[in-house]
Amino acid sequence: MSKVYLDGEYVEEKDAKVSVFDHGLLYGDGIFEGIRAYDGYVFKLDEHLDRLYRSARAINLEIPFTEEEFEEKILETLRVNDLKEAYIRPLVTRGKGSLGIDTASCKEPSVIIIVKEWEALYGPELYEKGLTMLTTSIRNQPIDGLPPTVKHLNYLTNVLAFMQADVWGADEALMLDTHGNVSEGSADNIFIYRKGIVHTPPVTNNLPGITRATIVDLLGELGYPLKEDHFGLGEVMTADEVMLCGTAAEVAPVVEIDGRKIDDGKPGPLCLEVKEKFGEVTGKPETGVAI
Ligand code: PXG
């Protein structure tokens, strides 16, 4: 069992508990990150911390440490747990308050860092044969509402989207935005490859994924033209390849959406190339912070 960092202390997993008056629980009032460590290096830790602090600003939450201090706490939590390969889940909640929604009653944010041994999201066979998706009826959060660009604790949209896909036997949900544009998966960003050009939606209607940004760089290095533009289901259904990416999923080919095959229904060469290249950049001092 792992030890969890909870407001300045390391506590056994079974004893890591928060108050029922925490606004993170009462209202989903908080933010989080999902990070991975490979081979002793925390992949893109600075980028994840940057996103965490931007998310905090977006909800007017003051994290009680500097980014450098937070980084050190993450590394220390990994050391305390003697982990070199791990999934890391830092979260900051608004903290204990009254039952009303007014944040003024919350005097101190709660900082939690969970680190766990990595369990693969999808089995290796799924990467070989490719994933299936279902276009969910649950639209992503509108950009003039709770922004999909902020990693806050209100993940019910994503939970319901995934649940719907799962009920219908698909591996992941494809979410559209309220205008019908493709936005992202329930926990990953999407790329399509169509007529020699890679497309991905701009980060207005989806989370600015750290894996997404890494893949944008890798595609540049591999010489693929990329357009960040909005597109609809029609473009996805007529794409030559569809690819998902995220901290948990890494890089995954999508071979079927809503019961319709993408091209020949097999993982395509672009996705396999990107997946291989991604595997080469993780677990390296150039892309991570040493534990
Ligand atoms: N879109 C959404 C909605 C996400 O939640 C991504 C894209 C990919 O971002 P990164 O930075 O990981 O490339 C996410 C990822 C998990 C987990 O178990 C990850 C997320 C949310 C919930 C669980 O890794 N966010």
PDB file of C-alpha atoms and ligand atoms in Angstrom:
ATOM      1  CA  MET A   1       0.000   0.000   0.000  1.00  0.00           C
ATOM      2  CA  SER A   2       1.215   3.446  -0.834  1.00  0.00           C
ATOM      3  CA  LYS A   3       1.687   6.465   1.369  1.00  0.00           C
ATOM      4  CA  VAL A   4      -0.293   9.522   0.366  1.00  0.00           C
ATOM      5  CA  TYR A   5       0.875  13.099   0.862  1.00  0.00           C
ATOM      6  CA  LEU A   6      -1.991  14.818   2.648  1.00  0.00           C
ATOM      7  CA  ASP A   7      -1.596  18.386   3.858  1.00  0.00           C
ATOM      8  CA  GLY A   8       2.023  18.095   4.927  1.00  0.00           C
ATOM      9  CA  GLU A   9       1.993  14.513   6.166  1.00  0.00           C
ATOM     10  CA  TYR A  10       2.529  11.090   4.665  1.00  0.00           C
ATOM     11  CA  VAL A  11      -0.358   8.857   5.601  1.00  0.00           C
ATOM     12  CA  GLU A  12      -1.142   5.247   4.764  1.00  0.00           C
ATOM     13  CA  GLU A  13      -3.528   4.894   1.871  1.00  0.00           C
ATOM     14  CA  LYS A  14      -6.279   3.491   4.111  1.00  0.00           C
ATOM     15  CA  ASP A  15      -5.987   6.478   6.465  1.00  0.00           C
ATOM     16  CA  ALA A  16      -5.854   9.133   3.713  1.00  0.00           C
ATOM     17  CA  LYS A  17      -9.219  10.807   4.270  1.00  0.00           C
ATOM     18  CA  VAL A  18     -10.639  14.249   3.676  1.00  0.00           C
ATOM     19  CA  SER A  19     -13.406  16.066   5.491  1.00  0.00           C
ATOM     20  CA  VAL A  20     -17.005  15.650   4.336  1.00  0.00           C
ATOM     21  CA  PHE A  21     -17.092  19.472   4.485  1.00  0.00           C
ATOM     22  CA  ASP A  22     -14.325  19.805   1.895  1.00  0.00           C
ATOM     23  CA  HIS A  23     -15.686  21.804  -1.035  1.00  0.00           C
ATOM     24  CA  GLY A  24     -13.780  19.481  -3.346  1.00  0.00           C
ATOM     25  CA  LEU A  25     -16.271  16.803  -2.303  1.00  0.00           C
ATOM     26  CA  LEU A  26     -19.308  19.038  -1.823  1.00  0.00           C
ATOM     27  CA  TYR A  27     -18.972  20.999  -5.063  1.00  0.00           C
ATOM     28  CA  GLY A  28     -16.151  19.513  -7.114  1.00  0.00           C
ATOM     29  CA  ASP A  29     -14.361  22.721  -6.191  1.00  0.00           C
ATOM     30  CA  GLY A  30     -10.728  21.962  -6.899  1.00  0.00           C
ATOM     31  CA  ILE A  31      -8.214  21.015  -9.545  1.00  0.00           C
ATOM     32  CA  PHE A  32      -5.983  18.056 -10.359  1.00  0.00           C
ATOM     33  CA  GLU A  33      -3.323  16.585 -12.603  1.00  0.00           C
ATOM     34  CA  GLY A  34      -2.522  13.146 -13.945  1.00  0.00           C
ATOM     35  CA  ILE A  35       1.209  12.585 -14.463  1.00  0.00           C
ATOM     36  CA  ARG A  36       3.419   9.592 -15.167  1.00  0.00           C
ATOM     37  CA  ALA A  37       6.938   8.675 -14.173  1.00  0.00           C
ATOM     38  CA  TYR A  38       8.925   6.411 -16.465  1.00  0.00           C
ATOM     39  CA  ASP A  39      12.194   4.816 -15.526  1.00  0.00           C
ATOM     40  CA  GLY A  40      13.015   7.293 -12.750  1.00  0.00           C
ATOM     41  CA  TYR A  41      11.929  10.447 -14.611  1.00  0.00           C
ATOM     42  CA  VAL A  42       8.658  12.294 -14.156  1.00  0.00           C
ATOM     43  CA  PHE A  43       7.551  12.968 -17.716  1.00  0.00           C
ATOM     44  CA  LYS A  44       6.999  16.667 -18.483  1.00  0.00           C
ATOM     45  CA  LEU A  45       6.619  17.518 -14.803  1.00  0.00           C
ATOM     46  CA  ASP A  46       7.138  21.238 -15.348  1.00  0.00           C
ATOM     47  CA  GLU A  47       4.410  21.305 -18.017  1.00  0.00           C
ATOM     48  CA  HIS A  48       1.993  19.481 -15.717  1.00  0.00           C
ATOM     49  CA  LEU A  49       2.753  21.888 -12.866  1.00  0.00           C
ATOM     50  CA  ASP A  50       2.280  24.828 -15.185  1.00  0.00           C
ATOM     51  CA  ARG A  51      -1.165  23.486 -16.133  1.00  0.00           C
ATOM     52  CA  LEU A  52      -2.008  22.843 -12.466  1.00  0.00           C
ATOM     53  CA  TYR A  53      -1.186  26.437 -11.525  1.00  0.00           C
ATOM     54  CA  ARG A  54      -3.097  27.792 -14.524  1.00  0.00           C
ATOM     55  CA  SER A  55      -6.117  25.666 -13.545  1.00  0.00           C
ATOM     56  CA  ALA A  56      -5.817  27.082 -10.005  1.00  0.00           C
ATOM     57  CA  ARG A  57      -5.838  30.640 -11.351  1.00  0.00           C
ATOM     58  CA  ALA A  58      -8.871  29.851 -13.491  1.00  0.00           C
ATOM     59  CA  ILE A  59     -10.897  28.975 -10.389  1.00  0.00           C
ATOM     60  CA  ASN A  60      -9.286  31.597  -8.152  1.00  0.00           C
ATOM     61  CA  LEU A  61      -7.649  29.043  -5.920  1.00  0.00           C
ATOM     62  CA  GLU A  62      -4.370  29.885  -4.282  1.00  0.00           C
ATOM     63  CA  ILE A  63      -2.052  26.897  -4.001  1.00  0.00           C
ATOM     64  CA  PRO A  64      -0.129  27.334  -0.738  1.00  0.00           C
ATOM     65  CA  PHE A  65       3.272  26.573  -2.337  1.00  0.00           C
ATOM     66  CA  THR A  66       5.397  27.775  -5.191  1.00  0.00           C
ATOM     67  CA  GLU A  67       5.664  25.553  -8.276  1.00  0.00           C
ATOM     68  CA  GLU A  68       9.204  24.624  -7.200  1.00  0.00           C
ATOM     69  CA  GLU A  69       7.964  23.555  -3.760  1.00  0.00           C
ATOM     70  CA  PHE A  70       5.139  21.560  -5.318  1.00  0.00           C
ATOM     71  CA  GLU A  71       7.591  19.842  -7.628  1.00  0.00           C
ATOM     72  CA  GLU A  72       9.771  18.865  -4.682  1.00  0.00           C
ATOM     73  CA  LYS A  73       6.748  17.469  -2.824  1.00  0.00           C
ATOM     74  CA  ILE A  74       5.828  15.290  -5.808  1.00  0.00           C
ATOM     75  CA  LEU A  75       9.380  13.972  -6.081  1.00  0.00           C
ATOM     76  CA  GLU A  76       9.531  13.374  -2.330  1.00  0.00           C
ATOM     77  CA  THR A  77       6.242  11.440  -2.400  1.00  0.00           C
ATOM     78  CA  LEU A  78       7.706   9.197  -5.105  1.00  0.00           C
ATOM     79  CA  ARG A  79      10.858   8.688  -3.052  1.00  0.00           C
ATOM     80  CA  VAL A  80       8.881   7.924   0.109  1.00  0.00           C
ATOM     81  CA  ASN A  81       7.078   5.234  -1.884  1.00  0.00           C
ATOM     82  CA  ASP A  82      10.245   4.066  -3.622  1.00  0.00           C
ATOM     83  CA  LEU A  83       8.634   4.350  -7.059  1.00  0.00           C
ATOM     84  CA  LYS A  84      10.409   4.844 -10.375  1.00  0.00           C
ATOM     85  CA  GLU A  85       7.442   4.010 -12.616  1.00  0.00           C
ATOM     86  CA  ALA A  86       4.262   5.547 -11.352  1.00  0.00           C
ATOM     87  CA  TYR A  87       1.007   7.294 -11.916  1.00  0.00           C
ATOM     88  CA  ILE A  88       0.929  10.569  -9.986  1.00  0.00           C
ATOM     89  CA  ARG A  89      -2.280  12.342  -9.025  1.00  0.00           C
ATOM     90  CA  PRO A  90      -1.809  15.725  -7.345  1.00  0.00           C
ATOM     91  CA  LEU A  91      -4.993  17.506  -6.373  1.00  0.00           C
ATOM     92  CA  VAL A  92      -5.814  20.724  -4.624  1.00  0.00           C
ATOM     93  CA  THR A  93      -9.260  21.264  -3.188  1.00  0.00           C
ATOM     94  CA  ARG A  94     -10.839  24.455  -1.890  1.00  0.00           C
ATOM     95  CA  GLY A  95     -10.656  22.853   1.577  1.00  0.00           C
ATOM     96  CA  LYS A  96     -13.087  22.619   4.469  1.00  0.00           C
ATOM     97  CA  GLY A  97     -15.900  25.137   4.530  1.00  0.00           C
ATOM     98  CA  SER A  98     -19.535  25.633   5.351  1.00  0.00           C
ATOM     99  CA  LEU A  99     -22.357  23.906   3.470  1.00  0.00           C
ATOM    100  CA  GLY A 100     -22.957  27.013   1.362  1.00  0.00           C
ATOM    101  CA  ILE A 101     -21.141  27.489  -1.934  1.00  0.00           C
ATOM    102  CA  ASP A 102     -19.434  30.714  -0.831  1.00  0.00           C
ATOM    103  CA  THR A 103     -15.709  30.032  -0.989  1.00  0.00           C
ATOM    104  CA  ALA A 104     -15.099  32.611   1.749  1.00  0.00           C
ATOM    105  CA  SER A 105     -15.781  29.908   4.349  1.00  0.00           C
ATOM    106  CA  CYS A 106     -12.882  27.825   3.001  1.00  0.00           C
ATOM    107  CA  LYS A 107      -9.799  29.095   4.757  1.00  0.00           C
ATOM    108  CA  GLU A 108      -7.209  26.586   3.661  1.00  0.00           C
ATOM    109  CA  PRO A 109      -6.879  24.542   0.470  1.00  0.00           C
ATOM    110  CA  SER A 110      -6.122  20.861   0.866  1.00  0.00           C
ATOM    111  CA  VAL A 111      -3.158  19.462  -1.053  1.00  0.00           C
ATOM    112  CA  ILE A 112      -3.081  15.759  -1.837  1.00  0.00           C
ATOM    113  CA  ILE A 113      -0.517  13.776  -3.825  1.00  0.00           C
ATOM    114  CA  ILE A 114      -1.312  10.159  -4.609  1.00  0.00           C
ATOM    115  CA  VAL A 115       1.314   8.008  -6.283  1.00  0.00           C
ATOM    116  CA  LYS A 116       0.581   4.483  -7.392  1.00  0.00           C
ATOM    117  CA  GLU A 117       2.306   1.803  -9.294  1.00  0.00           C
ATOM    118  CA  TRP A 118       1.261   2.106 -12.907  1.00  0.00           C
ATOM    119  CA  GLU A 119      -1.466  -0.148 -14.162  1.00  0.00           C
ATOM    120  CA  ALA A 120      -1.878   0.022 -17.936  1.00  0.00           C
ATOM    121  CA  LEU A 121      -5.131   1.653 -19.040  1.00  0.00           C
ATOM    122  CA  TYR A 122      -5.626  -0.707 -21.952  1.00  0.00           C
ATOM    123  CA  GLY A 123      -4.000  -4.102 -22.401  1.00  0.00           C
ATOM    124  CA  PRO A 124      -1.287  -4.539 -25.070  1.00  0.00           C
ATOM    125  CA  GLU A 125      -3.672  -6.447 -27.358  1.00  0.00           C
ATOM    126  CA  LEU A 126      -5.922  -3.393 -27.545  1.00  0.00           C
ATOM    127  CA  TYR A 127      -3.013  -1.295 -28.845  1.00  0.00           C
ATOM    128  CA  GLU A 128      -2.262  -3.944 -31.429  1.00  0.00           C
ATOM    129  CA  LYS A 129      -5.772  -4.317 -32.742  1.00  0.00           C
ATOM    130  CA  GLY A 130      -6.862  -0.736 -32.050  1.00  0.00           C
ATOM    131  CA  LEU A 131      -9.594   0.887 -29.967  1.00  0.00           C
ATOM    132  CA  THR A 132     -13.264   1.334 -30.683  1.00  0.00           C
ATOM    133  CA  MET A 133     -15.109   4.560 -29.838  1.00  0.00           C
ATOM    134  CA  LEU A 134     -18.695   5.645 -29.435  1.00  0.00           C
ATOM    135  CA  THR A 135     -19.813   9.200 -30.142  1.00  0.00           C
ATOM    136  CA  THR A 136     -21.457  10.037 -26.851  1.00  0.00           C
ATOM    137  CA  SER A 137     -24.642  12.068 -26.561  1.00  0.00           C
ATOM    138  CA  ILE A 138     -22.967  13.880 -23.650  1.00  0.00           C
ATOM    139  CA  ARG A 139     -21.520  17.083 -25.092  1.00  0.00           C
ATOM    140  CA  ASN A 140     -18.301  18.485 -23.662  1.00  0.00           C
ATOM    141  CA  GLN A 141     -18.605  21.529 -21.418  1.00  0.00           C
ATOM    142  CA  PRO A 142     -19.359  24.673 -23.460  1.00  0.00           C
ATOM    143  CA  ILE A 143     -16.474  27.124 -23.713  1.00  0.00           C
ATOM    144  CA  ASP A 144     -18.683  29.814 -22.187  1.00  0.00           C
ATOM    145  CA  GLY A 145     -19.466  27.579 -19.196  1.00  0.00           C
ATOM    146  CA  LEU A 146     -17.062  25.492 -17.154  1.00  0.00           C
ATOM    147  CA  PRO A 147     -14.119  25.575 -19.536  1.00  0.00           C
ATOM    148  CA  PRO A 148     -12.962  22.220 -20.903  1.00  0.00           C
ATOM    149  CA  THR A 149      -9.462  23.732 -20.943  1.00  0.00           C
ATOM    150  CA  VAL A 150      -9.242  23.660 -17.131  1.00  0.00           C
ATOM    151  CA  LYS A 151      -8.495  20.443 -15.261  1.00  0.00           C
ATOM    152  CA  HIS A 152     -10.969  20.873 -12.427  1.00  0.00           C
ATOM    153  CA  LEU A 153     -12.648  18.291 -10.228  1.00  0.00           C
ATOM    154  CA  ASN A 154     -15.988  18.441 -12.079  1.00  0.00           C
ATOM    155  CA  TYR A 155     -15.423  15.363 -14.205  1.00  0.00           C
ATOM    156  CA  LEU A 156     -18.965  14.056 -14.290  1.00  0.00           C
ATOM    157  CA  THR A 157     -19.306  14.985 -17.969  1.00  0.00           C
ATOM    158  CA  ASN A 158     -16.335  12.759 -18.737  1.00  0.00           C
ATOM    159  CA  VAL A 159     -17.479  10.030 -16.362  1.00  0.00           C
ATOM    160  CA  LEU A 160     -20.911   9.878 -18.016  1.00  0.00           C
ATOM    161  CA  ALA A 161     -19.399  10.006 -21.484  1.00  0.00           C
ATOM    162  CA  PHE A 162     -17.129   7.071 -20.723  1.00  0.00           C
ATOM    163  CA  MET A 163     -19.926   5.178 -18.999  1.00  0.00           C
ATOM    164  CA  GLN A 164     -22.113   5.492 -22.079  1.00  0.00           C
ATOM    165  CA  ALA A 165     -19.330   4.221 -24.349  1.00  0.00           C
ATOM    166  CA  ASP A 166     -18.638   1.350 -22.001  1.00  0.00           C
ATOM    167  CA  VAL A 167     -22.294   0.325 -21.756  1.00  0.00           C
ATOM    168  CA  TRP A 168     -22.391   0.057 -25.541  1.00  0.00           C
ATOM    169  CA  GLY A 169     -19.189  -1.967 -25.647  1.00  0.00           C
ATOM    170  CA  ALA A 170     -16.804   0.726 -26.926  1.00  0.00           C
ATOM    171  CA  ASP A 171     -13.373   1.347 -25.420  1.00  0.00           C
ATOM    172  CA  GLU A 172     -13.632   5.134 -25.274  1.00  0.00           C
ATOM    173  CA  ALA A 173     -16.112   7.957 -25.808  1.00  0.00           C
ATOM    174  CA  LEU A 174     -15.808  10.592 -28.507  1.00  0.00           C
ATOM    175  CA  MET A 175     -17.124  13.907 -27.234  1.00  0.00           C
ATOM    176  CA  LEU A 176     -18.377  16.700 -29.456  1.00  0.00           C
ATOM    177  CA  ASP A 177     -18.643  20.289 -28.279  1.00  0.00           C
ATOM    178  CA  THR A 178     -21.961  22.130 -28.144  1.00  0.00           C
ATOM    179  CA  HIS A 179     -21.497  23.280 -31.771  1.00  0.00           C
ATOM    180  CA  GLY A 180     -21.024  19.712 -33.009  1.00  0.00           C
ATOM    181  CA  ASN A 181     -17.267  20.043 -33.466  1.00  0.00           C
ATOM    182  CA  VAL A 182     -15.131  17.124 -32.377  1.00  0.00           C
ATOM    183  CA  SER A 183     -13.467  17.970 -29.054  1.00  0.00           C
ATOM    184  CA  GLU A 184     -11.765  15.012 -27.338  1.00  0.00           C
ATOM    185  CA  GLY A 185     -12.125  11.636 -25.652  1.00  0.00           C
ATOM    186  CA  SER A 186     -13.201  11.278 -22.030  1.00  0.00           C
ATOM    187  CA  ALA A 187      -9.564  11.401 -20.896  1.00  0.00           C
ATOM    188  CA  ASP A 188      -7.537  11.917 -24.052  1.00  0.00           C
ATOM    189  CA  ASN A 189      -7.041  14.223 -27.032  1.00  0.00           C
ATOM    190  CA  ILE A 190      -7.735  13.242 -30.604  1.00  0.00           C
ATOM    191  CA  PHE A 191      -5.811  13.492 -33.876  1.00  0.00           C
ATOM    192  CA  ILE A 192      -7.005  12.461 -37.318  1.00  0.00           C
ATOM    193  CA  TYR A 193      -4.893  11.859 -40.408  1.00  0.00           C
ATOM    194  CA  ARG A 194      -6.697  12.637 -43.632  1.00  0.00           C
ATOM    195  CA  LYS A 195      -5.382  13.096 -47.150  1.00  0.00           C
ATOM    196  CA  GLY A 196      -1.795  13.572 -45.973  1.00  0.00           C
ATOM    197  CA  ILE A 197      -2.570  16.143 -43.273  1.00  0.00           C
ATOM    198  CA  VAL A 198      -2.853  15.579 -39.535  1.00  0.00           C
ATOM    199  CA  HIS A 199      -5.655  17.515 -37.843  1.00  0.00           C
ATOM    200  CA  THR A 200      -6.356  18.111 -34.187  1.00  0.00           C
ATOM    201  CA  PRO A 201      -8.896  20.503 -32.665  1.00  0.00           C
ATOM    202  CA  PRO A 202      -7.385  23.715 -31.260  1.00  0.00           C
ATOM    203  CA  VAL A 203      -7.232  23.759 -27.473  1.00  0.00           C
ATOM    204  CA  THR A 204     -10.348  25.816 -26.991  1.00  0.00           C
ATOM    205  CA  ASN A 205     -12.876  22.992 -26.808  1.00  0.00           C
ATOM    206  CA  ASN A 206     -10.656  20.425 -25.086  1.00  0.00           C
ATOM    207  CA  LEU A 207      -7.967  20.036 -22.461  1.00  0.00           C
ATOM    208  CA  PRO A 208      -4.522  21.286 -23.532  1.00  0.00           C
ATOM    209  CA  GLY A 209      -3.024  17.821 -23.143  1.00  0.00           C
ATOM    210  CA  ILE A 210       0.641  17.435 -22.328  1.00  0.00           C
ATOM    211  CA  THR A 211       0.743  14.324 -24.524  1.00  0.00           C
ATOM    212  CA  ARG A 212      -1.004  16.263 -27.287  1.00  0.00           C
ATOM    213  CA  ALA A 213       1.697  18.955 -27.146  1.00  0.00           C
ATOM    214  CA  THR A 214       4.411  16.279 -27.193  1.00  0.00           C
ATOM    215  CA  ILE A 215       2.835  14.683 -30.270  1.00  0.00           C
ATOM    216  CA  VAL A 216       2.563  18.041 -32.037  1.00  0.00           C
ATOM    217  CA  ASP A 217       6.359  18.327 -31.588  1.00  0.00           C
ATOM    218  CA  LEU A 218       6.975  14.733 -32.692  1.00  0.00           C
ATOM    219  CA  LEU A 219       4.833  15.164 -35.810  1.00  0.00           C
ATOM    220  CA  GLY A 220       6.950  18.207 -36.699  1.00  0.00           C
ATOM    221  CA  GLU A 221      10.121  16.161 -36.284  1.00  0.00           C
ATOM    222  CA  LEU A 222       8.661  13.370 -38.403  1.00  0.00           C
ATOM    223  CA  GLY A 223       7.747  15.884 -41.103  1.00  0.00           C
ATOM    224  CA  TYR A 224       3.967  15.504 -41.076  1.00  0.00           C
ATOM    225  CA  PRO A 225       1.939  18.629 -41.898  1.00  0.00           C
ATOM    226  CA  LEU A 226      -0.393  19.511 -39.038  1.00  0.00           C
ATOM    227  CA  LYS A 227      -3.456  21.720 -38.892  1.00  0.00           C
ATOM    228  CA  GLU A 228      -5.058  22.725 -35.627  1.00  0.00           C
ATOM    229  CA  ASP A 229      -8.607  23.262 -36.769  1.00  0.00           C
ATOM    230  CA  HIS A 230     -12.177  22.375 -35.933  1.00  0.00           C
ATOM    231  CA  PHE A 231     -13.753  19.445 -37.710  1.00  0.00           C
ATOM    232  CA  GLY A 232     -16.852  17.328 -37.423  1.00  0.00           C
ATOM    233  CA  LEU A 233     -17.751  13.670 -37.385  1.00  0.00           C
ATOM    234  CA  GLY A 234     -17.783  13.591 -41.191  1.00  0.00           C
ATOM    235  CA  GLU A 235     -14.037  14.230 -41.299  1.00  0.00           C
ATOM    236  CA  VAL A 236     -13.404  11.636 -38.605  1.00  0.00           C
ATOM    237  CA  MET A 237     -15.458   8.982 -40.373  1.00  0.00           C
ATOM    238  CA  THR A 238     -13.632   9.582 -43.661  1.00  0.00           C
ATOM    239  CA  ALA A 239     -10.162   9.823 -42.087  1.00  0.00           C
ATOM    240  CA  ASP A 240      -7.348   7.482 -43.000  1.00  0.00           C
ATOM    241  CA  GLU A 241      -6.348   7.203 -39.326  1.00  0.00           C
ATOM    242  CA  VAL A 242      -7.639   8.284 -35.943  1.00  0.00           C
ATOM    243  CA  MET A 243      -5.392   8.444 -32.906  1.00  0.00           C
ATOM    244  CA  LEU A 244      -5.978   9.157 -29.223  1.00  0.00           C
ATOM    245  CA  CYS A 245      -3.381  10.384 -26.774  1.00  0.00           C
ATOM    246  CA  GLY A 246      -3.162  11.120 -23.088  1.00  0.00           C
ATOM    247  CA  THR A 247      -1.105  10.439 -19.995  1.00  0.00           C
ATOM    248  CA  ALA A 248      -3.039   7.269 -19.277  1.00  0.00           C
ATOM    249  CA  ALA A 249      -3.669   6.067 -22.847  1.00  0.00           C
ATOM    250  CA  GLU A 250      -0.294   7.285 -24.201  1.00  0.00           C
ATOM    251  CA  VAL A 251      -0.739   6.897 -27.975  1.00  0.00           C
ATOM    252  CA  ALA A 252      -3.546   4.635 -29.137  1.00  0.00           C
ATOM    253  CA  PRO A 253      -4.923   3.861 -32.606  1.00  0.00           C
ATOM    254  CA  VAL A 254      -8.695   4.044 -33.082  1.00  0.00           C
ATOM    255  CA  VAL A 255     -10.041   1.608 -35.656  1.00  0.00           C
ATOM    256  CA  GLU A 256     -13.803   1.864 -35.320  1.00  0.00           C
ATOM    257  CA  ILE A 257     -16.264   4.604 -34.355  1.00  0.00           C
ATOM    258  CA  ASP A 258     -19.995   4.017 -33.878  1.00  0.00           C
ATOM    259  CA  GLY A 259     -19.673   0.604 -35.507  1.00  0.00           C
ATOM    260  CA  ARG A 260     -18.035   2.044 -38.621  1.00  0.00           C
ATOM    261  CA  LYS A 261     -14.482   1.148 -39.555  1.00  0.00           C
ATOM    262  CA  ILE A 262     -11.789   3.793 -39.942  1.00  0.00           C
ATOM    263  CA  ASP A 263     -10.207   2.999 -43.304  1.00  0.00           C
ATOM    264  CA  ASP A 264      -9.457  -0.752 -43.265  1.00  0.00           C
ATOM    265  CA  GLY A 265     -10.178  -1.085 -39.537  1.00  0.00           C
ATOM    266  CA  LYS A 266      -6.528  -1.669 -38.640  1.00  0.00           C
ATOM    267  CA  PRO A 267      -4.017   0.588 -36.815  1.00  0.00           C
ATOM    268  CA  GLY A 268      -2.332   2.789 -39.424  1.00  0.00           C
ATOM    269  CA  PRO A 269       1.349   3.553 -40.056  1.00  0.00           C
ATOM    270  CA  LEU A 270       1.267   7.150 -38.784  1.00  0.00           C
ATOM    271  CA  CYS A 271      -0.096   6.125 -35.397  1.00  0.00           C
ATOM    272  CA  LEU A 272       2.405   3.295 -35.076  1.00  0.00           C
ATOM    273  CA  GLU A 273       5.259   5.638 -35.993  1.00  0.00           C
ATOM    274  CA  VAL A 274       4.137   8.262 -33.470  1.00  0.00           C
ATOM    275  CA  LYS A 275       3.630   5.613 -30.799  1.00  0.00           C
ATOM    276  CA  GLU A 276       7.136   4.313 -31.298  1.00  0.00           C
ATOM    277  CA  LYS A 277       8.642   7.798 -31.264  1.00  0.00           C
ATOM    278  CA  PHE A 278       6.673   8.641 -28.104  1.00  0.00           C
ATOM    279  CA  GLY A 279       8.136   5.556 -26.428  1.00  0.00           C
ATOM    280  CA  GLU A 280      11.595   6.912 -27.231  1.00  0.00           C
ATOM    281  CA  VAL A 281      11.063  10.250 -25.506  1.00  0.00           C
ATOM    282  CA  THR A 282       9.619   9.042 -22.190  1.00  0.00           C
ATOM    283  CA  GLY A 283      11.898   8.076 -19.304  1.00  0.00           C
ATOM    284  CA  LYS A 284      14.633  10.477 -20.458  1.00  0.00           C
ATOM    285  CA  PRO A 285      16.351  13.396 -18.674  1.00  0.00           C
ATOM    286  CA  GLU A 286      15.532  15.685 -21.647  1.00  0.00           C
ATOM    287  CA  THR A 287      11.788  15.259 -21.187  1.00  0.00           C
ATOM    288  CA  GLY A 288      11.481  14.675 -17.485  1.00  0.00           C
ATOM    289  CA  VAL A 289      12.617  15.496 -13.981  1.00  0.00           C
ATOM    290  CA  ALA A 290      14.728  12.925 -12.143  1.00  0.00           C
ATOM    291  CA  ILE A 291      13.154  11.419  -9.038  1.00  0.00           C
TER     292      ILE A 291
HETATM  293  N1  PXG B   1      -8.597  15.381 -22.336  1.00  0.00           N
HETATM  294  C1  PXG B   1      -9.144  15.156 -21.132  1.00  0.00           C
HETATM  295  C2  PXG B   1     -10.565  15.487 -20.910  1.00  0.00           C
HETATM  296  C3  PXG B   1      -8.369  14.627 -20.098  1.00  0.00           C
HETATM  297  O1  PXG B   1      -8.926  14.441 -18.914  1.00  0.00           O
HETATM  298  C4  PXG B   1      -6.498  14.543 -21.622  1.00  0.00           C
HETATM  299  C5  PXG B   1      -7.315  15.097 -22.593  1.00  0.00           C
HETATM  300  C6  PXG B   1      -5.068  14.269 -21.959  1.00  0.00           C
HETATM  301  O2  PXG B   1      -4.211  15.157 -21.312  1.00  0.00           O
HETATM  302  P1  PXG B   1      -2.731  14.739 -20.924  1.00  0.00           P
HETATM  303  O3  PXG B   1      -2.148  15.955 -20.312  1.00  0.00           O
HETATM  304  O4  PXG B   1      -2.842  13.582 -19.974  1.00  0.00           O
HETATM  305  O5  PXG B   1      -2.042  14.354 -22.155  1.00  0.00           O
HETATM  306  C7  PXG B   1      -7.028  14.276 -20.349  1.00  0.00           C
HETATM  307  C8  PXG B   1      -6.191  13.645 -19.317  1.00  0.00           C
HETATM  308  C9  PXG B   1      -5.818   9.453 -16.092  1.00  0.00           C
HETATM  309  C10 PXG B   1      -6.721  10.564 -16.262  1.00  0.00           C
HETATM  310  O6  PXG B   1      -6.216   8.464 -15.455  1.00  0.00           O
HETATM  311  C11 PXG B   1      -6.312  11.584 -17.075  1.00  0.00           C
HETATM  312  C12 PXG B   1      -7.123  12.633 -17.232  1.00  0.00           C
HETATM  313  C13 PXG B   1      -8.330  12.644 -16.573  1.00  0.00           C
HETATM  314  C14 PXG B   1      -8.732  11.628 -15.790  1.00  0.00           C
HETATM  315  C15 PXG B   1      -7.915  10.559 -15.611  1.00  0.00           C
HETATM  316  O7  PXG B   1      -4.668   9.592 -16.538  1.00  0.00           O
HETATM  317  N2  PXG B   1      -6.749  13.696 -18.021  1.00  0.00           N
END
